[in-house]
CSV table of C-alpha atoms in Angstrom, one decimal:
chain,number,residue,atom,x,y,z
A,75,MET,CA,0.0,0.0,0.0
A,76,PRO,CA,1.5,3.4,-1.0
A,77,LEU,CA,2.3,5.9,1.7
A,78,THR,CA,1.3,9.5,1.1
A,79,LEU,CA,3.0,12.1,3.2
A,80,SER,CA,1.5,15.4,4.0
A,81,VAL,CA,4.0,18.0,5.3
A,82,PRO,CA,2.7,20.4,8.0
A,83,ASN,CA,2.2,24.0,7.0
A,84,GLU,CA,5.1,25.0,9.3
A,85,TYR,CA,7.5,22.6,7.4
A,86,GLY,CA,9.1,25.6,5.8
A,87,TYR,CA,10.8,26.3,9.1
A,88,VAL,CA,12.5,22.9,8.8
A,89,LEU,CA,13.6,23.7,5.3
A,90,LEU,CA,15.0,27.1,6.4
A,91,THR,CA,16.9,25.5,9.1
A,92,ALA,CA,18.3,22.9,6.7
A,93,THR,CA,19.3,25.7,4.4
A,94,ALA,CA,21.1,27.4,7.2
A,95,THR,CA,23.6,24.5,7.3
A,96,THR,CA,24.8,25.5,3.9
A,97,PHE,CA,25.7,28.9,5.2
A,98,ILE,CA,27.5,27.4,8.1
A,99,ALA,CA,29.5,25.2,5.7
A,100,HIS,CA,30.5,28.4,3.8
A,101,TYR,CA,31.5,30.0,7.1
A,102,HIS,CA,33.8,27.0,7.7
A,103,VAL,CA,35.3,27.4,4.2
A,104,TYR,CA,35.9,31.1,4.8
A,105,LEU,CA,37.6,30.4,8.1
A,106,VAL,CA,39.8,27.6,6.8
A,107,SER,CA,40.7,29.5,3.6
A,108,ARG,CA,41.6,32.7,5.6
A,109,LEU,CA,43.7,30.7,8.0
A,110,ARG,CA,45.3,28.6,5.3
A,111,LYS,CA,46.6,31.8,3.7
A,112,LEU,CA,47.9,33.2,7.0
A,113,ALA,CA,49.6,29.8,7.8
A,114,LYS,CA,51.0,29.6,4.3
A,115,VAL,CA,49.9,25.9,3.9
A,116,PRO,CA,49.9,25.1,0.2
A,117,TYR,CA,47.3,23.1,-1.6
A,118,PRO,CA,46.8,20.1,-1.7
A,119,GLU,CA,48.0,19.8,1.9
A,120,THR,CA,45.1,19.2,4.2
A,121,TYR,CA,46.8,20.2,7.4
A,122,ALA,CA,50.0,22.0,8.5
A,123,SER,CA,52.7,19.6,9.6
A,124,ALA,CA,53.0,18.9,13.3
A,125,SER,CA,56.3,20.8,13.5
A,126,ALA,CA,54.8,23.8,11.7
A,127,ALA,CA,51.8,23.8,14.1
A,128,ALA,CA,54.1,23.6,17.1
A,129,SER,CA,56.1,26.6,16.0
A,130,SER,CA,53.4,28.8,14.3
A,131,ALA,CA,50.2,30.0,15.9
A,132,ALA,CA,48.8,30.6,12.4
A,133,ALA,CA,49.5,27.0,11.4
A,134,TYR,CA,48.1,25.7,14.7
A,135,ARG,CA,44.9,27.8,14.2
A,136,PHE,CA,44.6,26.5,10.6
A,137,ASN,CA,44.7,22.9,11.8
A,138,CYS,CA,42.1,23.6,14.4
A,139,ALA,CA,39.8,25.3,11.9
A,140,GLN,CA,40.3,22.4,9.4
A,141,ARG,CA,39.4,19.9,12.1
A,142,ALA,CA,36.3,21.9,13.1
A,143,HIS,CA,35.3,21.9,9.4
A,144,ALA,CA,35.8,18.2,9.1
A,145,ASN,CA,33.8,17.6,12.3
A,146,PHE,CA,31.0,19.7,10.9
A,147,LEU,CA,31.0,17.7,7.6
A,148,GLU,CA,30.9,14.4,9.7
A,149,ASN,CA,27.8,15.5,11.5
A,150,GLU,CA,25.8,17.5,9.0
A,151,PRO,CA,24.3,14.6,7.0
A,152,GLN,CA,22.9,12.9,10.1
A,153,VAL,CA,21.5,16.2,11.4
A,154,LEU,CA,19.8,16.9,8.0
A,155,VAL,CA,18.3,13.5,7.8
A,156,ALA,CA,17.0,13.6,11.4
A,157,LEU,CA,15.8,17.2,11.0
A,158,LEU,CA,13.8,16.4,7.9
A,159,ILE,CA,12.2,13.4,9.4
A,160,ALA,CA,11.5,14.9,12.9
A,161,GLY,CA,10.0,18.0,11.1
A,162,LEU,CA,7.2,15.8,9.7
A,163,LYS,CA,5.8,15.5,13.2
A,164,TRP,CA,7.2,18.5,15.0
A,165,PRO,CA,8.2,21.2,12.4
A,166,VAL,CA,8.6,24.1,14.8
A,167,ALA,CA,10.3,22.1,17.6
A,168,GLY,CA,12.5,20.2,15.1
A,169,SER,CA,13.5,23.5,13.5
A,170,ALA,CA,14.3,25.1,16.9
A,171,VAL,CA,16.4,22.1,17.9
A,172,GLY,CA,18.1,22.1,14.5
A,173,ALA,CA,18.7,25.9,14.8
A,174,SER,CA,20.3,25.3,18.2
A,175,TRP,CA,22.7,22.8,16.6
A,176,CYS,CA,23.6,25.4,13.9
A,177,VAL,CA,24.4,27.9,16.6
A,178,ALA,CA,26.6,25.4,18.4
A,179,ARG,CA,28.5,24.5,15.3
A,180,VAL,CA,29.4,28.2,14.7
A,181,MET,CA,30.5,28.5,18.3
A,182,TYR,CA,32.5,25.3,18.0
A,183,ALA,CA,34.3,26.5,14.9
A,184,TRP,CA,35.0,30.0,16.2
A,185,GLY,CA,36.1,28.7,19.6
A,186,TYR,CA,38.3,25.9,18.2
A,187,SER,CA,40.2,28.1,15.7
A,188,ARG,CA,41.0,31.1,18.0
A,189,ALA,CA,43.9,29.7,19.9
A,190,GLY,CA,47.6,29.1,19.2
A,191,PRO,CA,50.3,26.9,20.7
A,192,ASP,CA,52.0,30.0,22.2
A,193,GLY,CA,49.4,30.1,25.0
A,194,LYS,CA,47.6,33.2,23.7
A,195,GLY,CA,43.8,32.7,23.5
A,196,VAL,CA,42.6,29.3,24.6
A,197,PRO,CA,45.5,26.7,24.2
A,198,ASN,CA,45.2,23.2,22.9
A,199,GLY,CA,42.0,23.7,20.9
A,200,LYS,CA,40.0,23.8,24.1
A,201,GLY,CA,38.0,26.7,22.7
A,202,ARG,CA,35.8,24.1,21.0
A,203,VAL,CA,34.2,23.4,24.3
A,204,ILE,CA,32.0,26.5,23.9
A,205,GLY,CA,30.1,24.7,21.1
A,206,ALA,CA,30.5,21.1,22.4
A,207,TRP,CA,26.9,21.2,23.7
A,208,GLY,CA,25.9,20.8,20.0
A,209,SER,CA,25.8,17.0,20.7
A,210,LEU,CA,22.6,17.5,22.7
A,211,PRO,CA,20.5,18.9,19.8
A,212,LEU,CA,21.9,16.1,17.6
A,213,LEU,CA,20.8,13.5,20.1
A,214,ALA,CA,17.4,15.2,20.5
A,215,LEU,CA,16.8,15.2,16.7
A,216,GLY,CA,17.7,11.5,16.6
A,217,PHE,CA,15.1,10.7,19.1
A,218,MET,CA,12.5,13.0,17.5
A,219,SER,CA,13.1,11.4,14.0
A,220,GLY,CA,12.8,7.9,15.4
A,221,ILE,CA,9.5,8.7,17.1
A,222,SER,CA,8.3,10.4,13.9
A,223,ALA,CA,9.2,7.4,11.8
A,224,TRP,CA,7.7,5.0,14.3
A,225,GLY,CA,4.4,7.0,14.0
A,226,ILE,CA,4.5,6.9,10.2
A,227,LEU,CA,4.7,3.1,10.5
A,228,GLY,CA,1.5,3.2,12.5
A,229,PHE,CA,2.9,2.2,15.9
């Protein structure tokens, strides 16, 4: 038997939140590109060498920004899938939880990339802690999407 899905009128909020992740990805690209230039890390190198990062605050910050970008890309697909599914049942709540994840990811990237090995700022990449709470919205979206899918199955 075919399944017909009707999206709630407020589903546009979910789509706007999903769209926001593309702008966050561009923020990461900007951050990494700017710090790559400052650190003088040539393409196609993904990271500055360990010795360069140990002796150069710019190289260290570039590595942190690159890692924050990679972490964002590792998490974005599961957030999008969970957001789109959760939004079928709870479009406003799902969008709000997704938006909080977006805020956390910007905070994570900003915090992670503002330190250097010279002790200025927040050393050892610990600045990422200000956005680490982003795991909570991810977990919430996972539960919300599971419940939403369960309901679609008629349970």
